[in-house]
Amino acid sequence: MSGLTLHAPMAECENASTLEWTRPDQVMQLHRLKLRKRALQARINKTNINTGDTQLTTTSLDTLNSSNSRISQKRKNPFVINETCKRQKNIASAGLEISNDNTLFELLNIQQKKLTTDSSVNDSLTFANVLSKLELTNQISDVSTPKGVKHIPIDWTLKTKMRFMSPKPFPWNSKLKTSEEASGTTGFVRCLNIGDKETTLDTSLNARFHQCCLIWQHPSLPWLELFPRSAGKVSASLANNISITNNQNMKDALYRDWCESFRSLFHLLRVKQCPYFYVCANTFTVLFRAAGICGLSEIHALVTPTTRGFRQSLKQEEIEYSMPLRKDSKRRSDTGDSDSKTVDTTSNTVNHQQEDDNYEEEDDDETQDAWLESLGVENSEIKKINHSQARMTLEKESEIDNLRQSLVFVRGVETQALFNFLINCKSAIATTGVLAGVPPTLLAPTGFHGATLKPLKVRESVVHDNNDKYYSLELRGPLLPHVLPSLCHLMKSSQLEQYSASCAQLASTTSFSTAKHGCTISTEEEDSNNTKVPSNIFGQENLSDCGFNQELLNHFCNPDPIRIEILENLKFFNGLYTWS
């Protein structure tokens, strides 16, 4: 007992000394524990700010404070966020993103969707999915508005060369069999559509291609290149050996033969058995079009380029004309051109108006002369003033000579007068140069008296570009407006998916397409029952024997001026045409 009594106080002293002296690592451990408690307390308070789950917070704090107590059951993780907090956090973040995206949506003109608590984040427009929405919008717009149209425009410009390019070989070639050449020639001469109708002729693609590469021409002199009408194309030595300048009999024979061919072709145009034809002189070109072409109900013609002397000759022959590409207004002093810029008026009204204008000009001249004499100006000075004024007027009228603005448009009965004028026009036949004494070249898609059947020159080749292989098809010669749509229709029927075409234009004839129809036309006319029907219906019915198939006839009888364009490059892809 005495031993125990003395030993117990000593044990208490040892425990006391042990509790009072604490090691440094224990002090830092207690300090870190306090910091963790404070951080945990702040996080729990922030998470449960809008919840009534205070019991969970108290329990977690008591569990953390009792570090020395041992609990047999598993402790709950205090960092777990319940489902209510998750849902509120997602809604708050989505609303924040949408509120921040308002400016972006306004700039991109995208309509926002209404956000609801039940909608998913994928249905809302945010920065995360705005690019996908834009791509989808672009895809929808591309599908709704495809690039290109299903038809090609009409180009009245004469062309000298045309080249087709395709990544796949063309289903025809320039090496024709005997039957193919014969069938193509027969189909063109007899105006047969050998591709769509049942005939005994060869209906292969080679035969149909050969049919598209033929034209009618007069005159045809093998030693002279009569299209385009350029003297530089003819060899000087050859021209000197076979010159007709000094042989009057040859010149007269060529002229008589040309007059018969021109008269035959014009009569075919009047009875609507020829849709159009060209008269190519050395200094100008004339395009005659039948009634119904481009929706016009009357026969009409366009002449380009012209000069003041040519227009003055038309005025002297009392041929009324208009200048649709001339933008300047009517001038009183412009007696050469402006007096003839009335097409739709009657001849009597025009004659009276011209007489009134002449009387007014004479009165004005007399008044001016009398006023100058009253001022003491001598007669010689008055004559000089009048001469200089007349010269200024002539210079003003000649500013548009040989330009596209000088195009002249004639329609109705005036076209017959223009035909008579061209037959007797001395300026239509050159008197000097290599082509002296040679009449203008007549080009037509249908046969006429004295016409020569001329084939286009065709050449095939293969072009390599950056390891890409293309098949080329080149056509040379007088390329009339119906050649390109005929070849495009042939390629479409042969199921050629992709190709491009480039054209070399005859620059002096581009104003034919720039002038569109030449005048404002009415797209509707009244029949006998006073019901309005499209005017091109009559044109198609009247031109049923002009030599064109139904598709070409619909193409050239379209009254829409937007369908007339100058074609330099044409592309076909996915059944649609684009051009420039």
mmCIF file of C-alpha atoms in Angstrom, residues 147-458:
data_model
loop_
_atom_site.group_PDB
_atom_site.id
_atom_site.type_symbol
_atom_site.label_atom_id
_atom_site.label_comp_id
_atom_site.label_asym_id
_atom_site.label_seq_id
_atom_site.Cartn_x
_atom_site.Cartn_y
_atom_site.Cartn_z
ATOM 1 C CA LYS A 147 -26.447 28.227 -107.532
ATOM 2 C CA GLY A 148 -27.317 28.352 -111.222
ATOM 3 C CA VAL A 149 -30.388 27.946 -113.408
ATOM 4 C CA LYS A 150 -31.737 25.173 -115.576
ATOM 5 C CA HIS A 151 -31.550 27.132 -118.842
ATOM 6 C CA ILE A 152 -28.855 29.009 -120.725
ATOM 7 C CA PRO A 153 -29.410 32.574 -121.944
ATOM 8 C CA ILE A 154 -29.686 33.645 -125.573
ATOM 9 C CA ASP A 155 -26.593 35.304 -127.004
ATOM 10 C CA TRP A 156 -27.062 37.011 -130.373
ATOM 11 C CA THR A 157 -23.349 37.755 -130.641
ATOM 12 C CA LEU A 158 -21.540 36.019 -133.483
ATOM 13 C CA LYS A 159 -18.688 33.828 -132.271
ATOM 14 C CA THR A 160 -15.511 32.733 -134.018
ATOM 15 C CA LYS A 161 -14.360 29.967 -131.661
ATOM 16 C CA MET A 162 -15.822 27.815 -128.915
ATOM 17 C CA ARG A 163 -14.060 25.352 -126.600
ATOM 18 C CA PHE A 164 -15.618 22.729 -124.325
ATOM 19 C CA MET A 165 -13.699 21.221 -121.382
ATOM 20 C CA SER A 166 -14.763 18.144 -119.423
ATOM 21 C CA PRO A 167 -13.076 15.861 -116.862
ATOM 22 C CA LYS A 168 -14.687 12.911 -118.649
ATOM 23 C CA PRO A 169 -14.361 12.097 -122.362
ATOM 24 C CA PHE A 170 -17.106 13.362 -124.648
ATOM 25 C CA PRO A 171 -19.475 10.672 -125.913
ATOM 26 C CA TRP A 172 -18.674 11.589 -129.541
ATOM 27 C CA ASN A 173 -15.630 12.386 -131.648
ATOM 28 C CA SER A 174 -14.694 14.138 -134.852
ATOM 29 C CA LYS A 175 -13.942 10.863 -136.672
ATOM 30 C CA LEU A 176 -17.267 10.041 -138.277
ATOM 31 C CA LYS A 177 -18.390 6.910 -140.007
ATOM 32 C CA THR A 178 -20.011 7.112 -143.413
ATOM 33 C CA SER A 179 -23.501 6.516 -142.056
ATOM 34 C CA GLU A 180 -23.007 9.016 -139.233
ATOM 35 C CA GLU A 181 -21.875 11.812 -141.547
ATOM 36 C CA ALA A 182 -24.646 11.104 -144.038
ATOM 37 C CA SER A 183 -27.365 10.965 -141.362
ATOM 38 C CA GLY A 184 -26.134 14.168 -139.704
ATOM 39 C CA THR A 185 -26.085 16.005 -143.035
ATOM 40 C CA THR A 186 -29.527 14.710 -143.989
ATOM 41 C CA GLY A 187 -30.972 15.674 -140.634
ATOM 42 C CA PHE A 188 -29.600 19.214 -140.902
ATOM 43 C CA VAL A 189 -30.630 19.803 -144.522
ATOM 44 C CA ARG A 190 -34.143 18.401 -144.031
ATOM 45 C CA CYS A 191 -34.506 19.950 -140.524
ATOM 46 C CA LEU A 192 -35.156 16.585 -138.903
ATOM 47 C CA ASN A 193 -34.819 15.925 -135.195
ATOM 48 C CA ILE A 194 -33.115 12.566 -135.534
ATOM 49 C CA GLY A 195 -32.539 12.257 -131.780
ATOM 50 C CA ASP A 196 -36.155 12.306 -130.619
ATOM 51 C CA LYS A 197 -38.157 11.004 -133.566
ATOM 52 C CA GLU A 198 -38.117 7.523 -135.021
ATOM 53 C CA THR A 199 -36.359 7.566 -138.388
ATOM 54 C CA THR A 200 -34.338 5.207 -140.513
ATOM 55 C CA LEU A 201 -31.317 7.485 -140.136
ATOM 56 C CA ASP A 202 -28.411 6.884 -137.808
ATOM 57 C CA THR A 203 -29.394 8.328 -134.407
ATOM 58 C CA SER A 204 -26.006 7.945 -132.718
ATOM 59 C CA LEU A 205 -24.437 10.809 -130.801
ATOM 60 C CA ASN A 206 -21.808 11.239 -133.528
ATOM 61 C CA ALA A 207 -24.508 11.831 -136.146
ATOM 62 C CA ARG A 208 -26.369 14.285 -133.922
ATOM 63 C CA PHE A 209 -23.125 16.093 -133.105
ATOM 64 C CA HIS A 210 -22.335 16.466 -136.807
ATOM 65 C CA GLN A 211 -25.817 17.890 -137.365
ATOM 66 C CA CYS A 212 -25.051 20.660 -134.829
ATOM 67 C CA CYS A 213 -21.830 21.626 -136.652
ATOM 68 C CA LEU A 214 -23.290 22.709 -140.012
ATOM 69 C CA ILE A 215 -24.371 26.138 -141.330
ATOM 70 C CA TRP A 216 -25.479 27.750 -144.587
ATOM 71 C CA GLN A 217 -23.321 30.464 -146.143
ATOM 72 C CA HIS A 218 -23.233 32.649 -149.257
ATOM 73 C CA PRO A 219 -21.018 33.481 -151.053
ATOM 74 C CA SER A 220 -18.414 30.770 -150.627
ATOM 75 C CA LEU A 221 -15.045 31.464 -152.228
ATOM 76 C CA PRO A 222 -12.465 28.842 -151.209
ATOM 77 C CA TRP A 223 -9.506 31.188 -151.597
ATOM 78 C CA LEU A 224 -11.068 33.918 -149.399
ATOM 79 C CA GLU A 225 -11.943 33.859 -145.711
ATOM 80 C CA LEU A 226 -15.347 35.559 -145.647
ATOM 81 C CA PHE A 227 -15.910 35.319 -141.907
ATOM 82 C CA PRO A 228 -14.951 37.385 -140.111
ATOM 83 C CA ARG A 229 -14.794 40.076 -142.759
ATOM 84 C CA SER A 230 -11.198 41.118 -142.250
ATOM 85 C CA ALA A 231 -8.773 41.723 -145.075
ATOM 86 C CA GLY A 232 -5.872 40.761 -142.832
ATOM 87 C CA LYS A 233 -7.043 37.137 -142.847
ATOM 88 C CA VAL A 234 -6.289 36.779 -146.565
ATOM 89 C CA SER A 235 -2.854 36.174 -147.970
ATOM 90 C CA ALA A 236 -1.763 39.082 -150.144
ATOM 91 C CA SER A 237 -0.072 36.873 -152.754
ATOM 92 C CA LEU A 238 -3.151 34.643 -153.074
ATOM 93 C CA ALA A 239 -5.442 37.649 -153.335
ATOM 94 C CA ASN A 240 -3.327 39.220 -156.100
ATOM 95 C CA ASN A 241 -3.387 36.018 -158.143
ATOM 96 C CA ILE A 242 -7.179 35.608 -157.904
ATOM 97 C CA SER A 243 -8.305 39.213 -157.624
ATOM 98 C CA ILE A 244 -11.675 40.278 -159.021
ATOM 99 C CA THR A 245 -11.067 43.996 -158.602
ATOM 100 C CA ASN A 246 -10.189 44.563 -162.247
ATOM 101 C CA ASN A 247 -12.725 42.099 -163.639
ATOM 102 C CA GLN A 248 -16.071 43.844 -163.883
ATOM 103 C CA ASN A 249 -17.844 40.757 -165.225
ATOM 104 C CA MET A 250 -16.911 38.738 -162.150
ATOM 105 C CA LYS A 251 -18.058 41.531 -159.850
ATOM 106 C CA ASP A 252 -21.413 41.811 -161.628
ATOM 107 C CA ALA A 253 -21.939 38.035 -161.542
ATOM 108 C CA LEU A 254 -21.193 37.859 -157.833
ATOM 109 C CA TYR A 255 -23.527 40.749 -157.130
ATOM 110 C CA ARG A 256 -26.435 39.267 -159.136
ATOM 111 C CA ASP A 257 -26.026 35.917 -157.452
ATOM 112 C CA TRP A 258 -25.856 37.590 -154.026
ATOM 113 C CA CYS A 259 -29.041 39.594 -154.664
ATOM 114 C CA GLU A 260 -30.951 36.408 -155.522
ATOM 115 C CA SER A 261 -29.702 34.671 -152.387
ATOM 116 C CA PHE A 262 -30.457 37.676 -150.178
ATOM 117 C CA ARG A 263 -33.975 37.996 -151.622
ATOM 118 C CA SER A 264 -34.643 34.259 -151.137
ATOM 119 C CA LEU A 265 -33.457 34.386 -147.539
ATOM 120 C CA PHE A 266 -35.511 37.461 -146.715
ATOM 121 C CA HIS A 267 -38.658 35.867 -148.187
ATOM 122 C CA LEU A 268 -38.106 32.781 -146.034
ATOM 123 C CA LEU A 269 -37.859 35.071 -143.029
ATOM 124 C CA ARG A 270 -41.095 36.870 -143.899
ATOM 125 C CA VAL A 271 -43.088 33.631 -144.138
ATOM 126 C CA LYS A 272 -41.501 32.418 -140.862
ATOM 127 C CA GLN A 273 -39.626 29.512 -142.416
ATOM 128 C CA CYS A 274 -36.287 30.940 -141.292
ATOM 129 C CA PRO A 275 -35.884 32.167 -137.687
ATOM 130 C CA TYR A 276 -33.024 34.620 -138.287
ATOM 131 C CA PHE A 277 -29.990 35.334 -140.477
ATOM 132 C CA TYR A 278 -26.957 37.630 -140.554
ATOM 133 C CA VAL A 279 -25.605 39.961 -143.216
ATOM 134 C CA CYS A 280 -21.875 40.534 -142.557
ATOM 135 C CA ALA A 281 -20.441 43.459 -144.519
ATOM 136 C CA ASN A 282 -16.943 44.883 -144.174
ATOM 137 C CA THR A 283 -18.001 47.829 -141.969
ATOM 138 C CA PHE A 284 -21.275 46.693 -140.362
ATOM 139 C CA THR A 285 -23.385 43.631 -139.533
ATOM 140 C CA VAL A 286 -27.169 43.253 -139.817
ATOM 141 C CA LEU A 287 -29.276 40.767 -137.831
ATOM 142 C CA PHE A 288 -32.711 40.003 -139.293
ATOM 143 C CA ARG A 289 -35.171 38.194 -136.979
ATOM 144 C CA ALA A 290 -38.557 36.741 -137.873
ATOM 145 C CA ALA A 291 -41.828 37.689 -136.189
ATOM 146 C CA GLY A 292 -42.191 35.733 -132.961
ATOM 147 C CA ILE A 293 -38.489 35.580 -132.101
ATOM 148 C CA CYS A 294 -37.874 37.144 -128.656
ATOM 149 C CA GLY A 295 -41.636 37.665 -128.345
ATOM 150 C CA LEU A 296 -41.795 40.467 -130.928
ATOM 151 C CA SER A 297 -44.904 40.258 -133.077
ATOM 152 C CA GLU A 298 -43.297 41.898 -136.124
ATOM 153 C CA ILE A 299 -40.309 41.210 -138.293
ATOM 154 C CA HIS A 300 -37.361 43.331 -137.149
ATOM 155 C CA ALA A 301 -33.661 43.985 -137.739
ATOM 156 C CA LEU A 302 -30.651 45.407 -135.903
ATOM 157 C CA VAL A 303 -27.636 47.091 -137.509
ATOM 158 C CA THR A 304 -24.283 47.659 -135.795
ATOM 159 C CA PRO A 305 -21.988 49.538 -135.875
ATOM 160 C CA THR A 306 -23.216 52.536 -137.842
ATOM 161 C CA THR A 307 -21.901 55.958 -138.772
ATOM 162 C CA ARG A 308 -23.569 59.308 -139.153
ATOM 163 C CA GLY A 309 -23.423 58.965 -142.945
ATOM 164 C CA PHE A 310 -25.171 55.597 -142.812
ATOM 165 C CA ARG A 311 -27.894 56.948 -140.530
ATOM 166 C CA GLN A 312 -28.272 59.987 -142.777
ATOM 167 C CA SER A 313 -28.789 57.640 -145.725
ATOM 168 C CA LEU A 314 -31.531 55.822 -143.803
ATOM 169 C CA LYS A 315 -33.189 59.146 -143.137
ATOM 170 C CA GLN A 316 -33.035 60.109 -146.791
ATOM 171 C CA GLU A 317 -34.739 56.821 -147.668
ATOM 172 C CA GLU A 318 -37.406 57.680 -145.034
ATOM 173 C CA ILE A 319 -36.603 54.586 -142.977
ATOM 174 C CA GLU A 320 -37.678 55.046 -139.386
ATOM 175 C CA TYR A 321 -35.352 53.628 -136.760
ATOM 176 C CA SER A 322 -34.490 53.900 -133.091
ATOM 177 C CA MET A 323 -31.212 53.746 -131.186
ATOM 178 C CA PRO A 324 -31.952 51.834 -127.951
ATOM 179 C CA LEU A 325 -28.376 52.007 -126.621
ATOM 180 C CA ARG A 326 -28.064 55.759 -127.016
ATOM 181 C CA LYS A 327 -28.531 57.439 -123.622
ATOM 182 C CA ASP A 328 -28.385 61.129 -124.472
ATOM 183 C CA SER A 329 -31.640 63.035 -124.797
ATOM 184 C CA LYS A 330 -33.124 64.412 -127.983
ATOM 185 C CA ARG A 331 -31.470 67.576 -129.258
ATOM 186 C CA ARG A 332 -33.070 70.173 -131.449
ATOM 187 C CA SER A 333 -29.864 70.588 -133.453
ATOM 188 C CA ASP A 334 -29.430 66.816 -133.874
ATOM 189 C CA THR A 335 -31.177 66.622 -137.222
ATOM 190 C CA GLY A 336 -29.414 63.427 -138.265
ATOM 191 C CA ASP A 337 -30.386 60.968 -135.528
ATOM 192 C CA SER A 338 -32.945 62.400 -133.159
ATOM 193 C CA ASP A 339 -35.615 62.936 -135.792
ATOM 194 C CA SER A 340 -35.739 59.187 -136.393
ATOM 195 C CA LYS A 341 -36.002 58.060 -132.763
ATOM 196 C CA THR A 342 -39.731 57.401 -132.980
ATOM 197 C CA VAL A 343 -40.598 53.845 -133.941
ATOM 198 C CA ASP A 344 -44.163 53.387 -132.773
ATOM 199 C CA THR A 345 -45.601 56.523 -134.390
ATOM 200 C CA THR A 346 -47.242 56.549 -137.808
ATOM 201 C CA SER A 347 -45.472 57.846 -140.869
ATOM 202 C CA ASN A 348 -47.816 60.818 -141.298
ATOM 203 C CA THR A 349 -47.254 62.002 -137.759
ATOM 204 C CA VAL A 350 -43.503 61.680 -138.171
ATOM 205 C CA ASN A 351 -43.540 63.586 -141.460
ATOM 206 C CA HIS A 352 -45.571 66.413 -139.954
ATOM 207 C CA GLN A 353 -43.298 66.531 -136.948
ATOM 208 C CA GLN A 354 -40.184 66.666 -139.142
ATOM 209 C CA GLU A 355 -41.732 69.466 -141.234
ATOM 210 C CA ASP A 356 -42.614 71.418 -138.097
ATOM 211 C CA ASP A 357 -39.091 70.962 -136.771
ATOM 212 C CA ASN A 358 -37.631 72.141 -140.067
ATOM 213 C CA TYR A 359 -39.900 75.222 -140.064
ATOM 214 C CA GLU A 360 -38.943 75.999 -136.483
ATOM 215 C CA GLU A 361 -35.245 75.650 -137.268
ATOM 216 C CA GLU A 362 -35.560 77.911 -140.313
ATOM 217 C CA ASP A 363 -37.428 80.505 -138.277
ATOM 218 C CA ASP A 364 -34.812 80.330 -135.548
ATOM 219 C CA ASP A 365 -32.002 80.723 -138.085
ATOM 220 C CA GLU A 366 -33.693 83.708 -139.704
ATOM 221 C CA THR A 367 -34.327 85.285 -136.317
ATOM 222 C CA GLN A 368 -30.713 84.789 -135.276
ATOM 223 C CA ASP A 369 -29.408 86.197 -138.552
ATOM 224 C CA ALA A 370 -31.683 89.237 -138.277
ATOM 225 C CA TRP A 371 -30.597 89.798 -134.683
ATOM 226 C CA LEU A 372 -26.923 89.624 -135.646
ATOM 227 C CA GLU A 373 -27.492 92.066 -138.527
ATOM 228 C CA SER A 374 -29.204 94.463 -136.140
ATOM 229 C CA LEU A 375 -26.063 94.397 -134.019
ATOM 230 C CA GLY A 376 -23.987 95.439 -137.019
ATOM 231 C CA VAL A 377 -22.386 92.063 -137.757
ATOM 232 C CA GLU A 378 -21.379 91.637 -141.369
ATOM 233 C CA ASN A 379 -22.809 88.855 -143.545
ATOM 234 C CA SER A 380 -19.422 87.177 -143.939
ATOM 235 C CA GLU A 381 -19.089 86.856 -140.153
ATOM 236 C CA ILE A 382 -22.635 85.508 -139.882
ATOM 237 C CA LYS A 383 -21.790 82.794 -142.433
ATOM 238 C CA LYS A 384 -18.684 81.841 -140.465
ATOM 239 C CA ILE A 385 -20.732 81.580 -137.280
ATOM 240 C CA ASN A 386 -23.325 79.386 -138.960
ATOM 241 C CA HIS A 387 -20.617 77.191 -140.499
ATOM 242 C CA SER A 388 -18.872 76.658 -137.162
ATOM 243 C CA GLN A 389 -22.187 75.878 -135.473
ATOM 244 C CA ALA A 390 -23.037 73.289 -138.134
ATOM 245 C CA ARG A 391 -19.608 71.720 -137.748
ATOM 246 C CA MET A 392 -20.053 71.433 -133.975
ATOM 247 C CA THR A 393 -23.407 69.761 -134.542
ATOM 248 C CA LEU A 394 -21.898 67.232 -136.937
ATOM 249 C CA GLU A 395 -19.095 66.457 -134.492
ATOM 250 C CA LYS A 396 -21.656 65.876 -131.754
ATOM 251 C CA GLU A 397 -23.586 63.465 -133.968
ATOM 252 C CA SER A 398 -20.415 61.578 -134.933
ATOM 253 C CA GLU A 399 -19.281 60.923 -131.338
ATOM 254 C CA ILE A 400 -21.007 57.518 -131.232
ATOM 255 C CA ASP A 401 -19.894 56.362 -134.673
ATOM 256 C CA ASN A 402 -18.609 52.754 -134.739
ATOM 257 C CA LEU A 403 -19.520 52.311 -131.052
ATOM 258 C CA ARG A 404 -22.120 49.995 -129.548
ATOM 259 C CA GLN A 405 -24.324 53.040 -128.872
ATOM 260 C CA SER A 406 -24.664 53.469 -132.636
ATOM 261 C CA LEU A 407 -26.838 50.338 -132.956
ATOM 262 C CA VAL A 408 -29.944 50.914 -135.073
ATOM 263 C CA PHE A 409 -33.211 49.040 -134.528
ATOM 264 C CA VAL A 410 -35.857 48.710 -137.274
ATOM 265 C CA ARG A 411 -39.160 46.863 -137.082
ATOM 266 C CA GLY A 412 -42.351 46.255 -139.047
ATOM 267 C CA VAL A 413 -42.700 47.576 -142.583
ATOM 268 C CA GLU A 414 -39.473 49.518 -142.162
ATOM 269 C CA THR A 415 -37.612 46.187 -142.299
ATOM 270 C CA GLN A 416 -38.720 45.761 -145.927
ATOM 271 C CA ALA A 417 -37.401 49.249 -146.651
ATOM 272 C CA LEU A 418 -34.105 48.344 -144.981
ATOM 273 C CA PHE A 419 -33.863 45.223 -147.167
ATOM 274 C CA ASN A 420 -34.295 47.326 -150.316
ATOM 275 C CA PHE A 421 -31.760 49.817 -149.020
ATOM 276 C CA LEU A 422 -29.115 47.133 -148.397
ATOM 277 C CA ILE A 423 -29.508 45.613 -151.855
ATOM 278 C CA ASN A 424 -28.795 48.988 -153.438
ATOM 279 C CA CYS A 425 -26.319 50.171 -150.788
ATOM 280 C CA LYS A 426 -22.955 50.865 -152.418
ATOM 281 C CA SER A 427 -21.149 51.023 -149.088
ATOM 282 C CA ALA A 428 -22.054 47.379 -148.370
ATOM 283 C CA ILE A 429 -19.452 46.244 -150.953
ATOM 284 C CA ALA A 430 -15.864 47.363 -150.580
ATOM 285 C CA THR A 431 -14.197 48.999 -153.572
ATOM 286 C CA THR A 432 -10.596 48.663 -152.391
ATOM 287 C CA GLY A 433 -8.589 46.053 -150.547
ATOM 288 C CA VAL A 434 -8.419 42.298 -150.772
ATOM 289 C CA LEU A 435 -12.218 41.864 -150.453
ATOM 290 C CA ALA A 436 -13.028 44.520 -153.048
ATOM 291 C CA GLY A 437 -16.055 43.586 -155.136
ATOM 292 C CA VAL A 438 -17.067 40.699 -152.814
ATOM 293 C CA PRO A 439 -20.676 41.045 -151.542
ATOM 294 C CA PRO A 440 -21.512 40.708 -147.806
ATOM 295 C CA THR A 441 -21.562 37.248 -146.256
ATOM 296 C CA LEU A 442 -24.986 35.706 -145.574
ATOM 297 C CA LEU A 443 -25.179 33.246 -142.647
ATOM 298 C CA ALA A 444 -28.347 31.294 -141.798
ATOM 299 C CA PRO A 445 -29.427 28.117 -139.949
ATOM 300 C CA THR A 446 -31.747 27.094 -142.836
ATOM 301 C CA GLY A 447 -31.094 26.585 -146.528
ATOM 302 C CA PHE A 448 -31.804 29.201 -149.238
ATOM 303 C CA HIS A 449 -31.041 29.803 -152.923
ATOM 304 C CA GLY A 450 -27.346 29.762 -153.693
ATOM 305 C CA ALA A 451 -26.362 28.759 -150.152
ATOM 306 C CA THR A 452 -23.350 26.562 -149.514
ATOM 307 C CA LEU A 453 -23.346 23.947 -146.765
ATOM 308 C CA LYS A 454 -20.318 24.698 -144.581
ATOM 309 C CA PRO A 455 -19.102 22.491 -141.710
ATOM 310 C CA LEU A 456 -17.435 23.860 -138.623
ATOM 311 C CA LYS A 457 -13.824 22.894 -137.936
ATOM 312 C CA VAL A 458 -13.665 20.480 -134.978
#
